[in-house]
Short mmCIF file of C-alpha atoms and ligand atoms in Angstrom, two decimals:
data_model
loop_
_atom_site.label_atom_id
_atom_site.label_comp_id
_atom_site.label_asym_id
_atom_site.label_seq_id
_atom_site.Cartn_x
_atom_site.Cartn_y
_atom_site.Cartn_z
CA MET A 1 -16.52 -24.67 -166.47
CA ALA A 2 -16.62 -21.18 -164.88
CA LEU A 3 -19.93 -19.37 -165.05
CA SER A 4 -19.96 -16.54 -167.56
CA LEU A 5 -22.49 -13.98 -168.80
CA SER A 6 -21.82 -15.18 -172.32
CA ARG A 7 -23.07 -18.68 -171.36
CA PRO A 8 -26.42 -18.24 -169.52
CA VAL A 9 -27.50 -21.31 -167.56
CA HIS A 10 -31.17 -20.41 -167.78
CA ARG A 11 -33.49 -18.42 -170.04
CA LEU A 12 -36.14 -16.36 -168.25
CA ASP A 13 -39.37 -16.36 -170.19
CA PRO A 14 -42.29 -13.97 -169.48
CA LEU A 15 -44.64 -16.71 -170.71
CA SER A 16 -43.16 -19.41 -168.47
CA PRO A 17 -45.95 -21.51 -166.93
CA ASP A 18 -44.20 -21.75 -163.55
CA LEU A 19 -41.82 -19.13 -162.16
CA HIS A 20 -41.07 -21.25 -159.08
CA GLU A 21 -39.86 -24.08 -161.30
CA ASP A 22 -37.57 -21.58 -163.09
CA ALA A 23 -36.39 -20.22 -159.74
CA SER A 24 -35.60 -23.67 -158.45
CA ARG A 25 -33.53 -24.47 -161.56
CA MET A 26 -31.59 -21.21 -161.24
CA ARG A 27 -30.98 -21.87 -157.53
CA GLU A 28 -29.61 -25.33 -158.29
CA HIS A 29 -26.96 -23.78 -160.55
CA GLY A 30 -25.64 -21.63 -157.69
CA PRO A 31 -26.21 -18.49 -155.61
CA ILE A 32 -25.21 -16.13 -158.44
CA VAL A 33 -25.81 -17.41 -161.98
CA PRO A 34 -25.85 -15.98 -165.52
CA VAL A 35 -29.32 -15.88 -167.10
CA GLU A 36 -30.79 -14.65 -170.37
CA LEU A 37 -33.76 -12.30 -170.51
CA PRO A 38 -36.09 -11.90 -173.51
CA GLY A 39 -34.28 -10.23 -176.41
CA GLY A 40 -31.05 -12.06 -175.55
CA VAL A 41 -30.08 -9.63 -172.77
CA ALA A 42 -27.71 -11.30 -170.28
CA MET A 43 -27.68 -10.62 -166.54
CA TRP A 44 -26.45 -12.27 -163.37
CA ALA A 45 -29.22 -13.47 -161.06
CA VAL A 46 -28.82 -13.83 -157.32
CA THR A 47 -30.87 -16.82 -156.21
CA ARG A 48 -30.15 -17.43 -152.52
CA ASP A 49 -31.15 -15.41 -149.49
CA GLU A 50 -27.89 -14.62 -147.71
CA PRO A 51 -25.90 -13.84 -150.88
CA GLY A 52 -28.89 -11.71 -151.96
CA ARG A 53 -28.91 -9.71 -148.76
CA ASN A 54 -25.13 -9.25 -148.89
CA LEU A 55 -25.42 -7.89 -152.41
CA LEU A 56 -28.38 -5.61 -151.60
CA LYS A 57 -26.60 -3.97 -148.69
CA ASP A 58 -23.46 -3.32 -150.75
CA ALA A 59 -24.76 -0.27 -152.65
CA GLU A 60 -21.22 0.93 -153.33
CA ARG A 61 -20.26 -2.04 -155.48
CA PHE A 62 -23.80 -2.86 -156.65
CA THR A 63 -25.57 0.35 -157.55
CA LYS A 64 -29.07 0.77 -158.93
CA ASN A 65 -27.85 3.48 -161.26
CA PRO A 66 -28.17 2.26 -164.89
CA ARG A 67 -25.49 4.63 -166.13
CA HIS A 68 -23.08 1.91 -164.95
CA TRP A 69 -24.61 -0.68 -167.32
CA ALA A 70 -21.75 -1.45 -169.71
CA ALA A 71 -23.86 -3.18 -172.42
CA LEU A 72 -26.30 -0.24 -172.46
CA ASN A 73 -23.41 2.22 -172.76
CA ARG A 74 -21.94 0.19 -175.63
CA GLY A 75 -25.31 0.47 -177.45
CA GLU A 76 -25.96 -3.29 -177.23
CA ILE A 77 -29.41 -2.94 -175.63
CA PRO A 78 -31.98 -1.98 -178.28
CA GLN A 79 -33.97 1.17 -177.50
CA ASP A 80 -37.19 -0.77 -178.10
CA TRP A 81 -36.29 -3.56 -175.64
CA PRO A 82 -39.61 -4.02 -173.78
CA LEU A 83 -37.97 -4.07 -170.33
CA LEU A 84 -35.84 -0.97 -170.87
CA SER A 85 -38.09 1.46 -169.00
CA LEU A 86 -37.97 -0.84 -165.96
CA ALA A 87 -34.27 -1.77 -166.07
CA ALA A 88 -33.11 1.73 -166.95
CA PRO A 89 -35.89 4.26 -166.29
CA ALA A 90 -35.58 7.72 -167.82
CA GLY A 91 -34.74 10.69 -165.58
CA ARG A 92 -33.61 10.32 -162.00
CA SER A 93 -35.63 8.80 -159.19
CA LEU A 94 -34.96 7.42 -155.75
CA ASN A 95 -35.08 3.83 -156.94
CA ILE A 96 -32.26 4.18 -159.48
CA VAL A 97 -29.68 6.24 -157.62
CA ASP A 98 -27.42 5.56 -154.66
CA GLY A 99 -25.35 7.38 -152.04
CA PRO A 100 -26.07 11.05 -151.20
CA GLU A 101 -28.38 11.50 -154.21
CA HIS A 102 -30.52 8.59 -153.02
CA ARG A 103 -30.72 9.99 -149.51
CA LEU A 104 -31.71 13.39 -150.94
CA LEU A 105 -34.63 11.88 -152.87
CA ARG A 106 -35.72 9.28 -150.29
CA ARG A 107 -35.75 11.53 -147.21
CA PRO A 108 -38.72 13.74 -148.23
CA LEU A 109 -40.80 10.67 -149.07
CA ALA A 110 -39.87 9.02 -145.77
CA GLN A 111 -40.81 12.26 -143.98
CA ALA A 112 -44.19 12.50 -145.70
CA LEU A 113 -45.08 8.79 -145.60
CA THR A 114 -45.14 8.61 -141.81
CA ALA A 115 -46.39 5.69 -139.72
CA ARG A 116 -49.23 8.00 -138.70
CA ARG A 117 -50.26 8.65 -142.31
CA VAL A 118 -50.25 4.90 -142.99
CA GLN A 119 -52.23 4.15 -139.82
CA ALA A 120 -54.74 6.86 -140.75
CA LEU A 121 -55.48 4.87 -143.92
CA GLU A 122 -56.80 1.87 -141.97
CA PRO A 123 -60.44 3.09 -141.97
CA VAL A 124 -60.14 3.92 -145.70
CA ILE A 125 -58.80 0.42 -146.41
CA SER A 126 -61.44 -1.25 -144.24
CA ALA A 127 -64.30 0.68 -145.84
CA LEU A 128 -63.02 0.00 -149.35
CA ALA A 129 -62.49 -3.69 -148.55
CA ASP A 130 -66.05 -3.97 -147.17
CA ARG A 131 -67.48 -2.31 -150.26
CA LEU A 132 -65.48 -4.48 -152.70
CA LEU A 133 -66.25 -7.69 -150.79
CA GLY A 134 -69.94 -6.74 -150.82
CA GLU A 135 -69.74 -6.31 -154.58
CA LEU A 136 -67.91 -9.64 -154.87
CA GLU A 137 -70.72 -11.36 -152.99
CA GLN A 138 -73.37 -9.75 -155.19
CA ALA A 139 -71.50 -10.79 -158.32
CA ALA A 140 -71.28 -14.36 -156.97
CA GLN A 141 -75.01 -14.41 -156.32
CA LYS A 142 -75.68 -13.32 -159.89
CA ALA A 143 -73.22 -15.75 -161.50
CA PRO A 144 -75.01 -18.98 -162.51
CA ASP A 145 -72.19 -21.14 -161.08
CA GLY A 146 -71.35 -18.77 -158.20
CA VAL A 147 -67.84 -18.25 -159.60
CA VAL A 148 -66.27 -14.75 -159.52
CA ASP A 149 -62.89 -13.27 -160.40
CA PHE A 150 -61.20 -12.18 -157.16
CA ARG A 151 -58.50 -10.34 -159.07
CA SER A 152 -60.60 -7.90 -161.05
CA LEU A 153 -63.16 -7.36 -158.27
CA VAL A 154 -60.87 -7.08 -155.21
CA ALA A 155 -57.10 -7.66 -155.56
CA TRP A 156 -56.66 -5.11 -158.35
CA PRO A 157 -59.02 -2.24 -157.37
CA LEU A 158 -58.23 -2.29 -153.65
CA PRO A 159 -54.55 -1.22 -153.74
CA MET A 160 -55.34 1.19 -156.57
CA GLY A 161 -58.01 2.78 -154.38
CA VAL A 162 -55.67 2.91 -151.38
CA ILE A 163 -52.71 4.34 -153.22
CA GLY A 164 -55.04 6.70 -155.08
CA SER A 165 -56.36 8.02 -151.73
CA LEU A 166 -52.81 8.21 -150.41
CA LEU A 167 -51.71 10.38 -153.34
CA GLY A 168 -54.93 12.39 -153.62
CA VAL A 169 -56.12 10.92 -156.96
CA GLU A 170 -59.87 11.20 -157.67
CA GLU A 171 -61.63 7.84 -157.62
CA ALA A 172 -62.98 8.32 -161.15
CA ASP A 173 -59.39 8.40 -162.41
CA HIS A 174 -58.29 5.11 -160.81
CA PRO A 175 -59.24 2.88 -163.80
CA GLU A 176 -57.27 5.02 -166.28
CA LEU A 177 -54.29 4.86 -163.97
CA GLY A 178 -54.68 1.08 -163.73
CA ARG A 179 -54.65 0.78 -167.54
CA LEU A 180 -51.46 2.81 -167.83
CA TYR A 181 -49.79 0.53 -165.31
CA SER A 182 -50.94 -2.65 -167.03
CA ASP A 183 -49.19 -1.38 -170.15
CA LEU A 184 -46.02 -0.71 -168.22
CA PHE A 185 -45.86 -4.17 -166.61
CA ASP A 186 -46.62 -6.23 -169.70
CA ASP A 187 -43.17 -7.43 -170.83
CA THR A 188 -44.54 -8.45 -174.25
CA ARG A 189 -45.54 -4.91 -175.25
CA LYS A 190 -43.29 -2.72 -177.31
CA ASP A 191 -44.31 0.72 -176.06
CA SER A 192 -43.24 0.83 -172.41
CA ARG A 193 -41.45 4.19 -172.86
CA ASP A 194 -44.72 5.60 -174.18
CA ALA A 195 -46.72 4.33 -171.15
CA GLU A 196 -44.05 5.83 -168.90
CA GLY A 197 -44.34 9.24 -170.65
CA ARG A 198 -48.15 9.30 -170.45
CA LEU A 199 -48.02 8.52 -166.75
CA HIS A 200 -45.53 11.27 -166.04
CA ALA A 201 -47.79 13.79 -167.83
CA TRP A 202 -50.80 12.55 -165.87
CA LEU A 203 -48.99 12.86 -162.51
CA ASP A 204 -47.70 16.29 -163.43
CA SER A 205 -51.31 17.45 -163.71
CA LEU A 206 -52.09 15.83 -160.33
CA VAL A 207 -49.29 17.87 -158.74
CA ALA A 208 -50.65 21.05 -160.36
CA GLN A 209 -54.11 20.24 -158.98
CA ARG A 210 -52.83 19.67 -155.44
CA GLU A 211 -50.77 22.85 -155.67
CA ARG A 212 -53.98 24.79 -156.37
CA ASP A 213 -56.09 22.82 -153.95
CA PRO A 214 -54.04 21.08 -151.23
CA GLY A 215 -55.62 18.18 -149.37
CA ASN A 216 -54.74 15.71 -146.63
CA ASP A 217 -52.72 13.49 -148.96
CA LEU A 218 -49.12 12.49 -149.63
CA THR A 219 -48.78 14.72 -152.72
CA SER A 220 -49.89 17.78 -150.72
CA ALA A 221 -47.63 16.76 -147.81
CA LEU A 222 -44.64 16.53 -150.18
CA LEU A 223 -45.51 19.95 -151.61
CA ALA A 224 -45.79 21.40 -148.11
CA LEU A 225 -42.29 20.39 -146.96
CA PRO A 226 -40.09 23.40 -146.07
CA PRO A 227 -38.02 24.79 -149.01
CA GLY A 228 -34.69 23.13 -148.06
CA GLU A 229 -36.35 19.70 -147.77
CA ARG A 230 -38.84 19.88 -150.64
CA LEU A 231 -38.29 17.97 -153.87
CA GLU A 232 -37.88 19.82 -157.17
CA ARG A 233 -41.01 19.62 -159.34
CA ASP A 234 -39.61 16.98 -161.73
CA ASP A 235 -38.29 14.88 -158.85
CA LEU A 236 -41.68 15.09 -157.16
CA VAL A 237 -43.50 13.82 -160.25
CA VAL A 238 -41.07 10.94 -160.64
CA THR A 239 -41.36 10.10 -156.92
CA LEU A 240 -45.15 9.83 -157.24
CA TYR A 241 -44.64 7.67 -160.30
CA VAL A 242 -42.35 5.35 -158.36
CA VAL A 243 -44.76 5.18 -155.42
CA LEU A 244 -47.64 4.23 -157.72
CA ALA A 245 -45.60 1.77 -159.73
CA ALA A 246 -44.01 0.18 -156.67
CA GLY A 247 -47.11 0.21 -154.50
CA HIS A 248 -50.01 -0.85 -156.65
CA GLU A 249 -49.27 -4.01 -158.63
CA THR A 250 -47.06 -5.54 -155.96
CA THR A 251 -49.78 -5.26 -153.34
CA ALA A 252 -52.38 -6.66 -155.76
CA HIS A 253 -50.12 -9.69 -156.27
CA LEU A 254 -49.70 -10.12 -152.52
CA LEU A 255 -53.49 -10.18 -152.02
CA LEU A 256 -53.92 -12.61 -154.88
CA ASN A 257 -51.11 -14.95 -153.88
CA ALA A 258 -52.14 -15.02 -150.21
CA THR A 259 -55.78 -15.73 -151.08
CA ARG A 260 -54.69 -18.50 -153.38
CA ALA A 261 -52.36 -20.07 -150.79
CA LEU A 262 -54.90 -19.99 -147.97
CA SER A 263 -57.80 -21.20 -150.12
CA SER A 264 -56.33 -24.71 -150.27
CA ARG A 265 -55.25 -24.87 -146.60
CA PRO A 266 -58.37 -24.82 -144.41
CA GLU A 267 -56.45 -25.95 -141.33
CA GLN A 268 -54.19 -22.90 -141.59
CA VAL A 269 -57.20 -20.63 -142.14
CA GLU A 270 -58.60 -22.03 -138.89
CA LEU A 271 -55.38 -21.19 -137.00
CA LEU A 272 -55.71 -17.62 -138.23
CA ARG A 273 -59.44 -17.26 -137.62
CA SER A 274 -59.18 -18.61 -134.11
CA GLY A 275 -56.37 -16.17 -133.29
CA GLN A 276 -53.81 -18.92 -132.58
CA VAL A 277 -51.67 -17.41 -135.33
CA PRO A 278 -51.91 -13.66 -136.11
CA TRP A 279 -52.96 -12.63 -139.64
CA GLU A 280 -49.63 -10.85 -140.03
CA ARG A 281 -47.99 -14.29 -140.26
CA ALA A 282 -50.09 -15.17 -143.31
CA VAL A 283 -48.86 -11.96 -144.94
CA GLU A 284 -45.19 -12.65 -144.17
CA GLU A 285 -45.44 -16.29 -145.23
CA THR A 286 -46.94 -15.28 -148.58
CA MET A 287 -44.16 -12.72 -149.06
CA ARG A 288 -41.60 -15.49 -148.53
CA TRP A 289 -43.26 -18.44 -150.26
CA ASP A 290 -44.82 -16.64 -153.21
CA SER A 291 -43.01 -13.29 -153.40
CA PRO A 292 -44.97 -10.69 -155.41
CA THR A 293 -41.72 -9.44 -156.93
CA ALA A 294 -40.19 -12.36 -158.81
CA ASN A 295 -36.99 -11.45 -160.67
CA PHE A 296 -36.38 -7.83 -159.95
CA LEU A 297 -34.34 -5.41 -162.08
CA THR A 298 -31.49 -4.46 -161.43
CA ARG A 299 -28.12 -3.72 -159.79
CA PHE A 300 -24.96 -2.81 -161.74
CA ALA A 301 -21.43 -3.65 -160.59
CA THR A 302 -19.36 -0.49 -160.18
CA GLU A 303 -16.12 -2.52 -160.19
CA ASP A 304 -14.99 -6.11 -160.91
CA VAL A 305 -16.24 -8.28 -158.06
CA ASP A 306 -15.31 -11.85 -157.14
CA GLY A 307 -18.35 -13.86 -156.11
CA ALA A 308 -16.53 -15.01 -152.96
CA ASP A 309 -16.51 -11.38 -151.81
CA VAL A 310 -20.32 -11.46 -151.90
CA HIS A 311 -20.68 -14.89 -150.31
CA PRO A 312 -18.30 -17.86 -149.87
CA ASP A 313 -20.70 -20.11 -151.84
CA ALA A 314 -20.33 -17.84 -154.89
CA ASP A 315 -16.61 -18.57 -155.19
CA GLY A 316 -15.60 -18.84 -158.85
CA VAL A 317 -18.13 -16.29 -160.11
CA HIS A 318 -16.55 -13.20 -161.68
CA ILE A 319 -18.81 -10.20 -162.07
CA ALA A 320 -17.25 -7.59 -164.33
CA GLU A 321 -17.60 -3.84 -163.84
CA GLY A 322 -20.81 -2.76 -165.59
CA ASP A 323 -22.50 -6.18 -165.43
CA PRO A 324 -26.20 -6.13 -164.46
CA VAL A 325 -27.48 -8.30 -161.60
CA LEU A 326 -31.12 -9.10 -161.05
CA VAL A 327 -32.46 -10.08 -157.65
CA SER A 328 -34.58 -13.22 -157.76
CA TYR A 329 -36.75 -12.68 -154.69
CA ILE A 330 -38.87 -15.62 -155.78
CA ALA A 331 -35.81 -17.91 -155.63
CA MET A 332 -34.50 -16.38 -152.38
CA GLY A 333 -37.85 -16.95 -150.64
CA ARG A 334 -37.63 -20.73 -150.97
CA ASP A 335 -33.89 -21.02 -150.33
CA PRO A 336 -33.33 -24.22 -148.33
CA ASP A 337 -30.05 -22.79 -146.94
CA ARG A 338 -32.15 -20.21 -145.13
CA TYR A 339 -35.53 -21.89 -144.58
CA GLY A 340 -34.48 -25.53 -144.30
CA PRO A 341 -35.80 -28.61 -146.08
CA THR A 342 -39.44 -27.43 -145.81
CA ALA A 343 -38.66 -24.15 -147.64
CA GLY A 344 -41.10 -25.19 -150.39
CA GLU A 345 -44.04 -25.55 -148.02
CA PHE A 346 -46.44 -22.75 -147.06
CA ASP A 347 -46.89 -22.61 -143.30
CA VAL A 348 -48.28 -19.60 -141.43
CA ARG A 349 -46.61 -20.89 -138.23
CA ARG A 350 -43.16 -19.98 -139.56
CA THR A 351 -41.48 -17.12 -137.74
CA GLU A 352 -38.40 -16.31 -139.87
CA THR A 353 -38.18 -12.90 -141.49
CA ASN A 354 -37.77 -12.79 -145.28
CA SER A 355 -36.20 -10.41 -147.80
CA SER A 356 -39.10 -9.85 -150.20
CA PHE A 357 -39.48 -6.17 -149.29
CA GLY A 358 -35.80 -5.74 -150.17
CA TYR A 359 -32.84 -5.07 -147.94
CA GLY A 360 -30.42 -2.22 -147.30
CA ALA A 361 -30.78 1.40 -148.40
CA HIS A 362 -33.60 0.73 -150.88
CA PHE A 363 -35.72 -1.29 -148.46
CA CYS A 364 -39.38 -0.87 -149.42
CA ILE A 365 -40.70 2.39 -148.05
CA GLY A 366 -44.30 1.18 -148.44
CA ALA A 367 -43.90 -2.13 -146.55
CA PRO A 368 -46.05 -1.00 -143.56
CA LEU A 369 -48.84 0.04 -145.93
CA ALA A 370 -48.74 -3.18 -147.96
CA ARG A 371 -48.74 -5.25 -144.76
CA LEU A 372 -51.70 -3.28 -143.40
CA GLU A 373 -53.72 -3.69 -146.61
CA ALA A 374 -53.07 -7.42 -146.76
CA ARG A 375 -53.93 -7.99 -143.10
CA VAL A 376 -57.21 -6.04 -143.40
CA VAL A 377 -58.25 -7.81 -146.61
CA LEU A 378 -57.26 -11.37 -145.68
CA SER A 379 -58.87 -11.27 -142.24
CA ARG A 380 -62.10 -10.01 -143.85
CA VAL A 381 -62.11 -12.43 -146.78
CA PHE A 382 -61.47 -15.56 -144.72
CA GLY A 383 -63.45 -14.25 -141.75
CA ARG A 384 -66.46 -14.06 -144.05
CA TRP A 385 -65.83 -17.06 -146.31
CA PRO A 386 -63.57 -19.61 -144.56
CA GLY A 387 -64.41 -22.15 -147.25
CA LEU A 388 -63.43 -19.96 -150.22
CA THR A 389 -61.99 -22.14 -152.99
CA VAL A 390 -60.15 -21.43 -156.22
CA VAL A 391 -61.86 -22.83 -159.33
CA GLY A 392 -60.12 -23.93 -162.53
CA ASP A 393 -56.84 -22.73 -163.95
CA VAL A 394 -55.07 -19.64 -162.67
CA PRO A 395 -53.40 -18.08 -165.76
CA ARG A 396 -50.11 -16.27 -165.21
CA SER A 397 -49.52 -12.63 -166.18
CA PRO A 398 -47.10 -12.33 -169.13
CA THR A 399 -44.07 -11.28 -167.09
CA MET A 400 -41.25 -12.89 -165.16
CA LEU A 401 -40.49 -9.75 -163.16
CA VAL A 402 -43.54 -9.94 -160.97
CA ASN A 403 -45.35 -13.00 -159.78
CA SER A 404 -48.98 -12.63 -160.65
CA HIS A 405 -51.98 -14.03 -162.42
CA THR A 406 -54.46 -12.52 -164.84
CA ARG A 407 -57.47 -13.87 -162.96
CA LEU A 408 -58.36 -15.83 -159.85
CA ASP A 409 -61.75 -17.50 -160.15
CA VAL A 410 -63.16 -18.33 -156.74
CA ARG A 411 -66.30 -19.79 -155.21
CA LEU A 412 -67.03 -18.08 -151.91
CA ARG A 413 -68.84 -20.94 -150.14
C1 HEM B 501 -46.52 -6.35 -151.38
C2 HEM B 501 -46.24 -5.16 -151.81
C3 HEM B 501 -44.86 -4.65 -152.06
C4 HEM B 501 -43.72 -5.35 -152.38
C5 HEM B 501 -43.56 -6.84 -152.58
C6 HEM B 501 -42.67 -4.36 -152.52
C7 HEM B 501 -41.36 -4.69 -152.78
C8 HEM B 501 -40.34 -3.78 -152.83
C9 HEM B 501 -38.95 -4.10 -153.00
C10 HEM B 501 -38.39 -5.51 -153.14
C11 HEM B 501 -38.24 -2.95 -152.99
C12 HEM B 501 -36.73 -2.79 -153.09
C13 HEM B 501 -36.31 -2.76 -154.52
C14 HEM B 501 -34.81 -2.78 -154.67
O1 HEM B 501 -34.06 -2.80 -153.69
O2 HEM B 501 -34.37 -2.80 -155.82
C15 HEM B 501 -39.19 -1.87 -152.88
C16 HEM B 501 -38.87 -0.55 -152.91
C17 HEM B 501 -39.81 0.46 -152.89
N1 HEM B 501 -41.15 0.33 -152.60
FE1 HEM B 501 -42.16 -1.38 -152.30
N2 HEM B 501 -43.19 -3.13 -152.30
C18 HEM B 501 -44.51 -3.25 -152.00
C19 HEM B 501 -45.39 -2.24 -151.69
C20 HEM B 501 -45.12 -0.90 -151.75
C21 HEM B 501 -46.04 0.17 -151.47
C22 HEM B 501 -47.48 -0.02 -151.01
C23 HEM B 501 -45.36 1.34 -151.72
C24 HEM B 501 -45.81 2.77 -151.59
C25 HEM B 501 -46.73 3.21 -150.83
C26 HEM B 501 -44.02 1.00 -152.11
C27 HEM B 501 -43.04 1.90 -152.43
C28 HEM B 501 -41.72 1.57 -152.66
C29 HEM B 501 -40.70 2.56 -153.00
C30 HEM B 501 -40.92 4.05 -153.16
C31 HEM B 501 -39.51 1.85 -153.15
C32 HEM B 501 -38.15 2.43 -153.54
C33 HEM B 501 -37.32 2.68 -152.33
C34 HEM B 501 -35.91 3.13 -152.65
O3 HEM B 501 -35.42 2.86 -153.76
O4 HEM B 501 -35.28 3.72 -151.77
N3 HEM B 501 -43.89 -0.37 -152.11
N4 HEM B 501 -40.46 -2.41 -152.75
#
């Protein structure tokens, strides 16, 4: 029977105990399959690497702009659907437009977020990592069983500190920012539009502050662009919002997932510590094997598309104009067509590239920063505690969009 959006082959559940198990089931059904999201919302999911990359680079037929979402336009998506602010954010921003409008919004950010600015953050990242790891050690010494939560003490505050410094946010304000983001990424909450609105207001006041008192940060650099290249005030606020949203949680998940993977593979830690394999490989292998972005919202078909036009293996799939497509990076990362029969195994000696920072026009603008943060943190953590182990259960965060856990209890020695 032909695959159809009205007959989903899989239901994605934010409370699923194992997103990889879900991903593997979706992949078995085919490279592009109909799935159901919470609230009964149907979408296509792309589950294999090459079809995924083909789709991501075809921004003309698969746009990020939610005004093409037929079900939304027909009023079939409830306004209180918890994922609405992520699938169809309000306003316009670089991550939900395509073509000339996308280039207009992305260029200033690309100009301000230079390789030099990222490189200049290395001492900030190193100092912050040293401080947080020192605090982790102290907490472990005080804990009767020596067990500490790596997530709350390192993986969460580190990227918030880094992105906060990047944007020029005062350190005292980082926790409040973190709380607003937790609200936004919890698929079980009902008030995601509200969290979005509060964040916009908060960032608007940051822009006003940097206007009065410019610093050596990204916000000030965006404000200082020459008139023809500068973003309008509203676009600037939304751009900062996207940078924070895209750059904080994802990097926290990368740190968490990499620490978890390495903690049970001492022989691979040894390859890294001895320099036989560079730390960058541990970062890339985590991105592939345990992608921080799991099932990512969303593309919309601008015309009817036959699956075979995306990839020969998707023959028989008919995507109608206005259908939404989510990109299952978590499924693509373990695609045996691309990574062979050992796709399910974590191995820092692998050398293939992966697609977990996206592909095409929307390729992650913060990839160099995320890679730098992860390399600095992982080399320090396992340089200091090669025998770090994870203790007990690792509970999942209540979302199937990102691949993360609410805590990671570790013993350092
Ligand atoms: C491990 C960490 C990260 C992961 C896994 C990640 C992943 C991604 C992915 C998959 C996309 C493409 C989305 C799409 O095509 O629909 C993307 C876009 C983006 N990322 Fe990242 N990202 C990470 C870190 C960061 C950081 C640190 C920043 C900012 C400093 C950032 C800023 C952005 C922005 C602004 C976009 C939108 C680009 C556009 O639409 O043109 N990301 N990211």
